[in-house]
Coordinates of C-alpha atoms and ligand atoms in Angstrom, one line a residue:
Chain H
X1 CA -0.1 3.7 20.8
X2 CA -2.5 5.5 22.9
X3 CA -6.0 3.2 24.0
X4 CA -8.9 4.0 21.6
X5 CA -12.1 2.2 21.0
X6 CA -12.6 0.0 18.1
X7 CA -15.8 -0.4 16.0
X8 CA -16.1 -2.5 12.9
X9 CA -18.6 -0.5 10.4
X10 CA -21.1 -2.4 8.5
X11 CA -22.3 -0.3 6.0
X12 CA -21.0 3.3 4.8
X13 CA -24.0 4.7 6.6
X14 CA -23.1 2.9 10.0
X15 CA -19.7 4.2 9.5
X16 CA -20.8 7.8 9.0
X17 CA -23.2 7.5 12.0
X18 CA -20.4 6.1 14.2
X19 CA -18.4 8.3 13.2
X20 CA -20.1 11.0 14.2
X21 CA -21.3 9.5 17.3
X22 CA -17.6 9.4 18.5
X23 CA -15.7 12.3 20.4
X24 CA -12.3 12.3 18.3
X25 CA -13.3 9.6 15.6
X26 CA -11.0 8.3 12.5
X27 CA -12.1 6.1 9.9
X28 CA -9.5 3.3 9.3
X29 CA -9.1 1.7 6.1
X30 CA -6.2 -0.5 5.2
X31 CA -4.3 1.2 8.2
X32 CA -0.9 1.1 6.4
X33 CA -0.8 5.0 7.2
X34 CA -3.1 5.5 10.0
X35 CA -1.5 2.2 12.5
X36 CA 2.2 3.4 12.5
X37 CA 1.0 7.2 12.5
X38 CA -1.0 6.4 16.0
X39 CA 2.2 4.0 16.9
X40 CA 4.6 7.2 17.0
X41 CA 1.3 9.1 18.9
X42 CA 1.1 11.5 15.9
X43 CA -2.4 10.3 16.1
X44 CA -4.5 9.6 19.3
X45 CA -8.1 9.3 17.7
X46 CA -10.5 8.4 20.9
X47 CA -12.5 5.9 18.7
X48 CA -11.4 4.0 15.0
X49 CA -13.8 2.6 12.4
X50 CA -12.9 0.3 10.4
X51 CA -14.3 0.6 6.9
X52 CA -12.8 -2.6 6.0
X53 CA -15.9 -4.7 5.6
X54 CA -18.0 -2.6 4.0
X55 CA -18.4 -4.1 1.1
X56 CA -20.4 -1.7 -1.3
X57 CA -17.1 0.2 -0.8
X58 CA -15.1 -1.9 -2.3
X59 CA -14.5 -3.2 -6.2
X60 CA -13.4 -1.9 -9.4
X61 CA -16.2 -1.1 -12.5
X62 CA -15.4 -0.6 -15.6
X63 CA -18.4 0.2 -18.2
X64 CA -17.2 1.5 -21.5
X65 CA -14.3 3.8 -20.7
X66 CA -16.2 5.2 -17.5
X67 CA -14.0 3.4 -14.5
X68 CA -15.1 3.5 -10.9
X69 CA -12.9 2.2 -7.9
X70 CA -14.6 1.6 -4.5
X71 CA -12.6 3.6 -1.7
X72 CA -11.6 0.1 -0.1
X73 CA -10.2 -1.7 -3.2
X74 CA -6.5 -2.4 -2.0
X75 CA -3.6 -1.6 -4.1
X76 CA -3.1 -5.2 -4.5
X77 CA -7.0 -5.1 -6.1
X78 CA -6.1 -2.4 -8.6
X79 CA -2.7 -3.7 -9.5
X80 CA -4.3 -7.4 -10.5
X81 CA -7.4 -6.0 -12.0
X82 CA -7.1 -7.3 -15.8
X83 CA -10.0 -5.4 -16.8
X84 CA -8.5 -2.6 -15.4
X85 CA -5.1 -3.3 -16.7
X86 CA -6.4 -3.5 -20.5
X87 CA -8.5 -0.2 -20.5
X88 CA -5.6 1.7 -18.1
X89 CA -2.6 0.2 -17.6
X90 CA -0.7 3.2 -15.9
X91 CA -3.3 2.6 -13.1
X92 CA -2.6 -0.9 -12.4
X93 CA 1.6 0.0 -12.8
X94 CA 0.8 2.9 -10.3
X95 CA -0.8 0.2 -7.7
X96 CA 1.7 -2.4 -8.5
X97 CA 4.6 -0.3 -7.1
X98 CA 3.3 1.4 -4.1
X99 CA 5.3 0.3 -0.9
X100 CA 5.5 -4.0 -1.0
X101 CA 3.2 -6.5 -1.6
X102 CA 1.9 -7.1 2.6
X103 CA 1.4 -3.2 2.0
X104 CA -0.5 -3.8 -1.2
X105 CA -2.9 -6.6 0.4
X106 CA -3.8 -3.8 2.9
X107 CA -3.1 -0.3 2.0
X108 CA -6.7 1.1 -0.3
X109 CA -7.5 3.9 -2.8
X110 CA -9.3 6.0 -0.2
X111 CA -6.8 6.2 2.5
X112 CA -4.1 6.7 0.4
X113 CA -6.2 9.9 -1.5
X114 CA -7.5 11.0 1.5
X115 CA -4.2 11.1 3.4
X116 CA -2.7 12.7 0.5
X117 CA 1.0 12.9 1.8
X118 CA 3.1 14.7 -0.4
X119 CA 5.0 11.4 -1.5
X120 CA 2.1 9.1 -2.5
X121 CA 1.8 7.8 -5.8
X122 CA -2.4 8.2 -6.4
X123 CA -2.9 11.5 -6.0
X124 CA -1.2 12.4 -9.3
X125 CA -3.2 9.8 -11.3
X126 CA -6.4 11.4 -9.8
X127 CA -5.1 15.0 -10.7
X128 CA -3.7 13.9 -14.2
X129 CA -7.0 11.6 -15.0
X130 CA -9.4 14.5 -14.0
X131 CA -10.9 11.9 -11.5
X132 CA -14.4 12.9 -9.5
X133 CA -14.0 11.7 -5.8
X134 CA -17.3 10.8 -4.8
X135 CA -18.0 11.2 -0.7
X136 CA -20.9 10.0 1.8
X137 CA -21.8 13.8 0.6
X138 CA -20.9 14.8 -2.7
X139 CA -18.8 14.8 -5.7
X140 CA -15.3 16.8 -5.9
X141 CA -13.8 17.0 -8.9
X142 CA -9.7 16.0 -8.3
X143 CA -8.4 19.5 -9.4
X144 CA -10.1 21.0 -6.5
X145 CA -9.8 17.8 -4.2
X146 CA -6.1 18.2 -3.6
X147 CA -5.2 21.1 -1.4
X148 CA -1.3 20.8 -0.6
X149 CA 0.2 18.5 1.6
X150 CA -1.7 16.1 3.8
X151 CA -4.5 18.3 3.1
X152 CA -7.5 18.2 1.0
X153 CA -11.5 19.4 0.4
X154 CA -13.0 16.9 2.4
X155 CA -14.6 18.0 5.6
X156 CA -14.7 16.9 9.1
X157 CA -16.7 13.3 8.7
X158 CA -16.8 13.3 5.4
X159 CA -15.5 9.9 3.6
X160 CA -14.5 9.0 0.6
X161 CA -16.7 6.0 -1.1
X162 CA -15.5 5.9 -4.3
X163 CA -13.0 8.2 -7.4
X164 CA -14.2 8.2 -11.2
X165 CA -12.9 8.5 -14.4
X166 CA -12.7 8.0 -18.1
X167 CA -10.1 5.7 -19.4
X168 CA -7.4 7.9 -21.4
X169 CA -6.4 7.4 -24.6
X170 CA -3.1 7.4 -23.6
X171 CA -2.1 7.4 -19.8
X172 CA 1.2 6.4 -18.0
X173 CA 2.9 6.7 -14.9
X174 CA 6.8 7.4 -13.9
X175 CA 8.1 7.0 -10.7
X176 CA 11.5 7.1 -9.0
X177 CA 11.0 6.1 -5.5
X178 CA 13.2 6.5 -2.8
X179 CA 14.8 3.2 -2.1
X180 CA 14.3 2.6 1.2
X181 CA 10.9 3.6 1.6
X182 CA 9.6 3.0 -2.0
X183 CA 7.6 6.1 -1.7
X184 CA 7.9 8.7 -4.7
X185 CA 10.9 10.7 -4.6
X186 CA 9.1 12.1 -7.9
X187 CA 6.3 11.0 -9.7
X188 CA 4.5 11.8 -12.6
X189 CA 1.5 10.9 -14.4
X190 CA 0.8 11.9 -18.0
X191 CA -2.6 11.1 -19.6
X192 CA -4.0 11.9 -22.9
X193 CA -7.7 12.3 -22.8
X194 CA -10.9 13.9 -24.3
X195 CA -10.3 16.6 -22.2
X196 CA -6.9 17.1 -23.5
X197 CA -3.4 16.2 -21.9
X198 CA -2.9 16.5 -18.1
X199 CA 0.4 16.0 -16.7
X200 CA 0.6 15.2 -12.8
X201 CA 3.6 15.7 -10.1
X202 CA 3.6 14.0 -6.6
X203 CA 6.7 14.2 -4.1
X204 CA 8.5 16.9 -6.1
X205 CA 6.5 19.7 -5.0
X206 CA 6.8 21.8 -1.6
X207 CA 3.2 21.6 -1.3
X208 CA 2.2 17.9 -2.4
X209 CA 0.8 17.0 -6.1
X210 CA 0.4 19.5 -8.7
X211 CA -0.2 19.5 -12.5
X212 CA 2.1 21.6 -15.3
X213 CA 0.5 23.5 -17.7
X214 CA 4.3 24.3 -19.2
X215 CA 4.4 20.2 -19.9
X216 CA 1.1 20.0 -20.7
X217 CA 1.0 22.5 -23.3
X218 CA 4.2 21.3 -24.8
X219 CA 2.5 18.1 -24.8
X220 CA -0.5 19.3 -26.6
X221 CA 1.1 20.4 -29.4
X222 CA 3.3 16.8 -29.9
X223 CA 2.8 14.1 -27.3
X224 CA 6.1 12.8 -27.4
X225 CA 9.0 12.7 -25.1
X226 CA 11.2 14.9 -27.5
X227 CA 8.4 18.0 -26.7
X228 CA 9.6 18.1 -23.4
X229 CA 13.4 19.0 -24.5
X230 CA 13.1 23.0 -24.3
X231 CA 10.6 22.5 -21.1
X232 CA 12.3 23.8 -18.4
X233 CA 11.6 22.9 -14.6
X234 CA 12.0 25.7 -12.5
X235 CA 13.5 24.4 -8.7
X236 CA 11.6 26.9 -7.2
X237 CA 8.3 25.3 -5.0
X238 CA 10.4 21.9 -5.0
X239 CA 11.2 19.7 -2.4
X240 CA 14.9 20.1 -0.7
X241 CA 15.7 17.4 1.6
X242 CA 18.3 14.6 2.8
X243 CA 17.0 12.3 -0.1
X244 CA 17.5 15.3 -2.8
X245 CA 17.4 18.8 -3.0
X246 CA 15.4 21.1 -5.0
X247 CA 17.3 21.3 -7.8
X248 CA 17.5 17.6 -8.0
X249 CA 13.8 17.2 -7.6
X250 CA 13.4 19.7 -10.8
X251 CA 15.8 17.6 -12.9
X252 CA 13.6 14.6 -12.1
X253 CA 10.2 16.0 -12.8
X254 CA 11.4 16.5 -16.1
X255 CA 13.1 12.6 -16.2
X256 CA 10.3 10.8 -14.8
X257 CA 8.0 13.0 -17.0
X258 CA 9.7 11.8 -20.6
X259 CA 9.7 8.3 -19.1
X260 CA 6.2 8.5 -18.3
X261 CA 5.2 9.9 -22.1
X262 CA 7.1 7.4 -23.6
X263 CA 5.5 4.7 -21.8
X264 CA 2.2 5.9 -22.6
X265 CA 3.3 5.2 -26.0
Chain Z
X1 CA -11.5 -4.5 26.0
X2 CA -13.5 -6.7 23.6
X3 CA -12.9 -10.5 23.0
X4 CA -11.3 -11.2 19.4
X5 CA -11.6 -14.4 18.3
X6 CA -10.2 -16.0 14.8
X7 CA -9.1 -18.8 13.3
X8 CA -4.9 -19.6 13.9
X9 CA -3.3 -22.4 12.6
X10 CA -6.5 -24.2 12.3
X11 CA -7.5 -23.7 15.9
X12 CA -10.2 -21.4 17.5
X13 CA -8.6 -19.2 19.8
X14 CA -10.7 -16.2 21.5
X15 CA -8.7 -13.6 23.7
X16 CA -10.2 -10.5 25.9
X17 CA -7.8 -7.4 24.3
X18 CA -7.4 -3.9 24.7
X19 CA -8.8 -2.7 21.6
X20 CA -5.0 -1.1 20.4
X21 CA -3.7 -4.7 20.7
X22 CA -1.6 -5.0 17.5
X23 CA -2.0 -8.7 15.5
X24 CA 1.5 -9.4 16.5
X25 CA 0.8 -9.0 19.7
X26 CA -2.1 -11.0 20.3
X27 CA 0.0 -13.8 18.8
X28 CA 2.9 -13.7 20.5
X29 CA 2.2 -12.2 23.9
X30 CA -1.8 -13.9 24.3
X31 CA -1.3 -16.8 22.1
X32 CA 2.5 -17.2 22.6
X33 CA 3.3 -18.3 19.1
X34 CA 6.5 -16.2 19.1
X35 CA 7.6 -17.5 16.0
X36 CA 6.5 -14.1 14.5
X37 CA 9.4 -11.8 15.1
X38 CA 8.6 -7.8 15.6
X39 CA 12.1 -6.5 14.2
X40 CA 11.4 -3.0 13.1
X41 CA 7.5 -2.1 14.4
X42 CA 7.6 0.7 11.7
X43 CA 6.2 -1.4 8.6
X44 CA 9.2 -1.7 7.4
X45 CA 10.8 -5.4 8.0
X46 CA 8.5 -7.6 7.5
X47 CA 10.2 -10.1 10.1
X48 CA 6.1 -9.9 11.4
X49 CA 4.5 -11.6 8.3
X50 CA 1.8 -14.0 8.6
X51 CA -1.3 -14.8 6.1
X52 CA -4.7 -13.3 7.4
X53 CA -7.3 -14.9 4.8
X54 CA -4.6 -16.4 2.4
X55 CA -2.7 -12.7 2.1
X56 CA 0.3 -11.6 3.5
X57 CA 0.3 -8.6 5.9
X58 CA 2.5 -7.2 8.3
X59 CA 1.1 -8.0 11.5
X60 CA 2.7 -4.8 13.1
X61 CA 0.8 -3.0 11.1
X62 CA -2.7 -4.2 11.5
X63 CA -4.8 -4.8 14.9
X64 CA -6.1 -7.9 16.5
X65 CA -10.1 -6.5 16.2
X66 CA -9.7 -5.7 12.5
X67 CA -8.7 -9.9 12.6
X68 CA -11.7 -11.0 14.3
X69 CA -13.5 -13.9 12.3
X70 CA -10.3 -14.2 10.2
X71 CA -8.1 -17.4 9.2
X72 CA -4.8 -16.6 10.2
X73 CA -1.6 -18.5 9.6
X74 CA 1.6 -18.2 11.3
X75 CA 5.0 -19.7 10.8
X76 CA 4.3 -22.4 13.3
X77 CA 1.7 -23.3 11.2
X78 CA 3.2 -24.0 7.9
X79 CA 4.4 -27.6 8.7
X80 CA 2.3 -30.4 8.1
X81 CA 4.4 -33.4 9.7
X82 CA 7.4 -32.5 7.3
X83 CA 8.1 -29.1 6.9
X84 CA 6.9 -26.8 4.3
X85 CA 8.8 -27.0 0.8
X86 CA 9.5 -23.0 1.5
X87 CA 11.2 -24.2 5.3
X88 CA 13.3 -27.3 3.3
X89 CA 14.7 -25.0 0.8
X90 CA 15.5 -22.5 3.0
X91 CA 17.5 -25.0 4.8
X92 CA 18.7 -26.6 1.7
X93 CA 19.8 -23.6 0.3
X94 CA 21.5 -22.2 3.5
X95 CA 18.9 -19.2 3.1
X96 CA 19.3 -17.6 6.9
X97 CA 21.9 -17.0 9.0
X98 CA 20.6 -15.7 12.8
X99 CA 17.4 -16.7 11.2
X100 CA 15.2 -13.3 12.8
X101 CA 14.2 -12.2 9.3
X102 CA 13.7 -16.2 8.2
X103 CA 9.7 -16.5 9.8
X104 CA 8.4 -13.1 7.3
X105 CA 10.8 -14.5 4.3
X106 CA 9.4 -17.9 4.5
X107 CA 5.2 -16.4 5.0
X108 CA 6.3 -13.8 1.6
X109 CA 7.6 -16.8 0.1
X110 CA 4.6 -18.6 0.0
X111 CA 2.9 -15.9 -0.6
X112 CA 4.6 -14.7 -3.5
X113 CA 4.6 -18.0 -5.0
X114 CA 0.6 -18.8 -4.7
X115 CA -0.6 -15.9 -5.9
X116 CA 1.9 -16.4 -9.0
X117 CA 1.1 -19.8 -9.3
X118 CA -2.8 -18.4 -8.8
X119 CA -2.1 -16.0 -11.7
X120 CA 0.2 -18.0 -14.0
X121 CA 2.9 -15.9 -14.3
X122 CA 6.8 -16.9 -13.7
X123 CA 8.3 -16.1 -10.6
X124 CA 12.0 -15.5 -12.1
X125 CA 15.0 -14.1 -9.8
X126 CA 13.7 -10.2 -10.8
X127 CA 10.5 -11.5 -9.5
X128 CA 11.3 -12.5 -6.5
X129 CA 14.0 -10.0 -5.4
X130 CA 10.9 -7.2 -6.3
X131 CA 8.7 -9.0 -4.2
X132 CA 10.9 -9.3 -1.2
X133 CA 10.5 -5.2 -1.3
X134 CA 8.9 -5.5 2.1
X135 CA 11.1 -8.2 3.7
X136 CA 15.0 -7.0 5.4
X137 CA 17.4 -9.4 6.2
X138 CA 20.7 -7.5 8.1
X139 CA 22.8 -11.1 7.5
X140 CA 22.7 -13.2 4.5
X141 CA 22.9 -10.4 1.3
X142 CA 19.7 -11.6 0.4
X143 CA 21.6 -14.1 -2.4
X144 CA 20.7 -17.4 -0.3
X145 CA 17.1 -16.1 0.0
X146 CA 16.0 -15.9 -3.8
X147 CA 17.7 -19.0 -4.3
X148 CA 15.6 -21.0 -1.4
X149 CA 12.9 -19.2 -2.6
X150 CA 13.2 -20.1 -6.3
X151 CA 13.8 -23.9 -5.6
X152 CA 10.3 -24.2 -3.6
X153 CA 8.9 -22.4 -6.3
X154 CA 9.6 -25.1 -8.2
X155 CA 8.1 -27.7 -5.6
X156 CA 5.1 -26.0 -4.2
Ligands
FAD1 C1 6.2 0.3 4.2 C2 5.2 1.2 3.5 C3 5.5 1.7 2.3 C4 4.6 2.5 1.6 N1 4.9 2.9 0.3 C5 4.0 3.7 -0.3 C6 4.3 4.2 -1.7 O1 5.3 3.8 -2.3 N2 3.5 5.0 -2.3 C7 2.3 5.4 -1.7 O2 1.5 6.1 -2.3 N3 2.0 5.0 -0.4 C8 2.8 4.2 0.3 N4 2.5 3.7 1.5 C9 1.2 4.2 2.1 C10 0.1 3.2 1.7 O3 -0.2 3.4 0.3 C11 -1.2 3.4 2.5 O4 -1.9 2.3 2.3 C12 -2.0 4.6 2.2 O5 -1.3 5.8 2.2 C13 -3.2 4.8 3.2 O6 -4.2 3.9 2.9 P1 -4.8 3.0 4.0 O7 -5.9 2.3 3.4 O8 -3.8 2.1 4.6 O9 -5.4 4.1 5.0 P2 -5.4 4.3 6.6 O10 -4.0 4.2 7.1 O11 -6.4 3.4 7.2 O12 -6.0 5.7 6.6 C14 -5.2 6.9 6.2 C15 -6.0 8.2 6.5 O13 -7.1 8.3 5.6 C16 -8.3 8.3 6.3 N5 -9.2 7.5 5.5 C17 -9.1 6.3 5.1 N6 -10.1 5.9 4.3 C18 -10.9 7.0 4.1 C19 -12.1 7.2 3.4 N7 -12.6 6.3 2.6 N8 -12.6 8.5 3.4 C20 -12.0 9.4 4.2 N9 -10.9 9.3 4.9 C21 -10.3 8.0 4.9 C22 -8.0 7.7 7.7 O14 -8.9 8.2 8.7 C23 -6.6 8.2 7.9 O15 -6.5 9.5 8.4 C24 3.3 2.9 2.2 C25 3.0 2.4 3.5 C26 3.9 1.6 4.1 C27 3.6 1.1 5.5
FES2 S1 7.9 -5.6 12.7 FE1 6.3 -5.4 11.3 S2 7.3 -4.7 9.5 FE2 8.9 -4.8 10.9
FES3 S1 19.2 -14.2 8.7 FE1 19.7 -12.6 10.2 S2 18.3 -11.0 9.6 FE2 18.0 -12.4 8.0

C-alpha cells in the first residue's frame, strides 16, 4: 500500500471540508473495499477520511413505512435491525449474506452503494425499492444513481449520508453467490410497492445492476413465480466469465428471480 | 506518522505509525503479539481475526489509526489463568491440525457465539458452518472445527 495521510472526520461537514482540503482525497467507510483495493495499488489516494465516527451518519429510522439508513450503518446493523426486519425483511436477508460476518461488522450502506461494483448485493435493492440517495448535496433518486459498473451520479466530493425508501408491500431478495467470494454471481431483488412492481439485477449484467421491465410487467399483471414462465432472458448484455458465461448468467436471472417472488410471498 | 494508541488485552499500548500501518501489523510487528496470523492479506482467510470493541474484524483489512481509542482483543488475550472454553474445546475436540487458521477460528468462535447468545438464537451446526463464511482452514475439513465450536457453545 502506498503512504497516505490519515484523518479521522468528526462530523459530515469536517469530512467534506477535509476532503476537499486534500490533493487526491478518499472517504473511507468500513474499508472492506477501499483497504484491499489500495493493498493491490489500484488505489493510491494521497489523504483517507474516515467517516467512521461520524455518528449523525449512522443508524437505521423507520417512521411509518418511510425507512431511512445512515450511510455508516454496517451490514451487520441492517441485518440485526428487528425493526427493520419486520417492515422489510428482504433488506435485512440482503445484509445478512453479504461477504462474512468480520466483513459485516465493517463493511456499510454507503461504501457498498457508492462503489457500486457490478457484483454487490445493495445496489439492486436501491434500484428495485426506488430508494432516494441523499448526499452532503442533494437527493438522487436510485434509477438515475446507478450508472454501470463501478460508476454512479455522484460527483467528485460528494458523499453519501443517507438512502430512503418506503417499505414494500411485498419485497424479497435472491442471490446465488459465487462460493468463494460470496459476492453475487446473480442477484435479484423484486419489490411490490405503491409505485408498482420493480424487479432488480446485480452481477448478471455487462454493465452492473439494472431493472426488467419484461419481469416487471409480467409481474404486474400476476405476482407470482409461475408469471415468469414465458419470460424469457435474453444473454445478450450478460456477464461471460470463468465463474459462468452469459448464457448461464441469463438462466440465473430468471432462477434467482422466481426464488425471489416466491419469497416475497 | 501519528501515534495510535488503544486498549489491547487490557493494556494501554501507544505506538508512532506510518499512517498505512494495517491493525495486524501494529500488533504483530510494533506490539509483537504474533499470535494473529496474516495468511491470505486479501480479506479472505480470516487467520487475522481479533475483536476491536467486542466485534470481530479482519485485522488485514482495517488500519491501526481507524483503531485508535479502541478495545482490542487478540488471541493472547482470551486466557484468563485457564484457557478460554473456545481454546479447551478446540483441543478437546482435536479442532486444528498445523494450527495457522486456529487464532481467527477461535476470535469467530467467540464471536459467533456472544452475539447469538446476545440475541437468543441457537447456534446449530448450519449455524456455525454459515458463520465460519470468512474463516479458511487448508487442514482439518473443517468437521473438527464446528464440533469444538459447538461444545464451547454449550459452556460459554
Ligand atoms: C471478503 C469480502 C467479501 C465481500 N462480499 C460481498 C458480497 O457478498 N456482497 C457485496 O455486496 N459486497 C461484498 N463485499 C464488499 C463489502 O460489502 C464492502 O463493505 C462494501 O462494498 C464497501 O463498503 P465499505 O464501507 O467497506 O466502503 P469502503 O471500502 O470504505 O469504501 C468503498 C468506496 O466507497 C467510497 N465511499 C465510502 N463511503 C462513502 C460515502 N458515504 N459517500 C461517498 N463515497 C463513499 C470510498 O471512498 C471508496 O471509494 C465483500 C468484501 C470482502 C472483503
Ligand atoms: S490475513 Fe486477513 S483475511 Fe486473510
Ligand atoms: S489447522 Fe492448518 S490451516 Fe487450519
Amino acid at each position: 500500500m502506498q503512504n497516505t495521510t490519515y484523518h479521522k472526520a468528526s462530523s459530515a461537514a469536517d469530512a467534506a471540508a477535509k476532503l476537499s482540503g486534500a490533493e487526491d482525497g478518499a472517504l473511507l467507510a468500513g474499508g472492506q473495499t477501499l483497504i484491499p483495493t489500495m493493498k493491490q495499488r489500484l488505489a493510491a489516494p494521497s489523504d483517507l477520511v474516515d467517516i467512521s465516527g461520524v455518528e449523525e451518519m449512522r443508524g437505521i429510522t423507520v417512521s411509518g413505512s418511510t425507512v431511512t439508513i445512515g450511510a455508516m450503518t454496517t451490514h451487520a446493523e441492517v441485518a440485526s435491525n428487528a425493526e427493520l426486519r419486520s417492515i422489510c425483511p428482504g433488506i435485512a436477508d440482503l445484509a445478512g449474506h453479504i461477504g462474512d460476518p468480520a466483513v459485516r461488522h465493517r463493511g456499510t450502506l454507503g461504501g457498498s452503494v457508492a462503489n457500486n461494483d457490478p457484483a454487490a448485493d445493495y445496489p439492486a435493492a436501491m434500484l428495485a425499492l426506488g430508494a432516494t440517495i441523499k448526499t452532503d448535496k442533494r437527493e438522487i433518486a436510485a434509477d438515475d444513481f446507478f450508472q454501470g459498473m463501478f460508476s454512479t451520479a455522484l460527483d467528485e466530493g460528494e458523499m453519501i449520508v443517507s438512502v430512503s425508501f418506503e417499505a414494500p408491500a411485498k419485497g424479497a431478495y435472491a442471490k446465488f453467490p459465487n462460493p468463494a467470494s460470496r459476492y453475487a454471481m446473480c442477484g435479484v431483488f423484486v419489490a411490490q410497492g405503491a409505485g408498482g412492481v420493480r424487479v432488480a439485477v446485480t452481477g448478471a449484467g455487462d454493465d452492473g445492476v439494472f431493472r426488467s421491465a419484461d419481469m416487471e410487467d409480467a409481474l404486474s399483471g400476476s405476482f407470482s413465480a409461475e408469471a415468469l414462465d414465458n419470460v424469457s432472458v435474453s444473454a445478450d448484455g450478460m456477464l461471460s466469465d470463468i465463474h459462468g458465461d452469459a448464457a448461464y448468467r441469463a438462466n440465473l436471472v430468471k432462477v434467482m428471480a422466481k426464488r425471489a417472488v416466491a419469497a416475497a410471498g | 506518522m501519528a501515534t495510535v494508541s488503544m486498549t489491547v488485552n487490557g493494556k494501554v499500548v501507544a505506538e508512532v505509525v506510518e499512517d498505512r500501518t494495517l491493525l495486524v501489523d501494529y500488533i504483530r510487528e510494533h506490539l509483537r503479539l504474533t499470535g494473529t496470523h496474516v495468511g491470505c492479506d486479501t480479506s479472505q482467510c480470516g487467520a487475522c481475526v481479533v475483536h476491536v470493541n467486542g466485534k470481530a474484524v479482519k485485522s488485514c483489512t482495517m488500519l491501526a489509526a481507524a483503531a485508535d481509542g479502541a478495545e482490542v482483543t487478540t488471541i493472547e488475550g482470551v486466557a484468563n489463568g485457564d484457557l478460554h472454553p473456545m481454546q479447551k474445546a478446540f483441543n478437546d475436540n482435536h479442532g486444528l491440525q498445523c494450527g495457522f487458521c486456529t487464532p481467527g477460528m477461535i476470535m469467530s468462535g467467540i464471536d459467533m457465539v456472544n452475539r447469538y447468545k446476545a440475541e437468543g438464537k441457537t447456534l446449530d451446526e448450519a449455524a456455525i458452518r454459515a458463520e465460519l463464511e470468512g474463516n479458511i482452514c487448508r487442514c482439518t475439513g473443517y468437521h473438527n472445527i464446528v464440533k469444538s465450536i459447538s461444545q464451547a457453545a454449550g459452556e460459554m
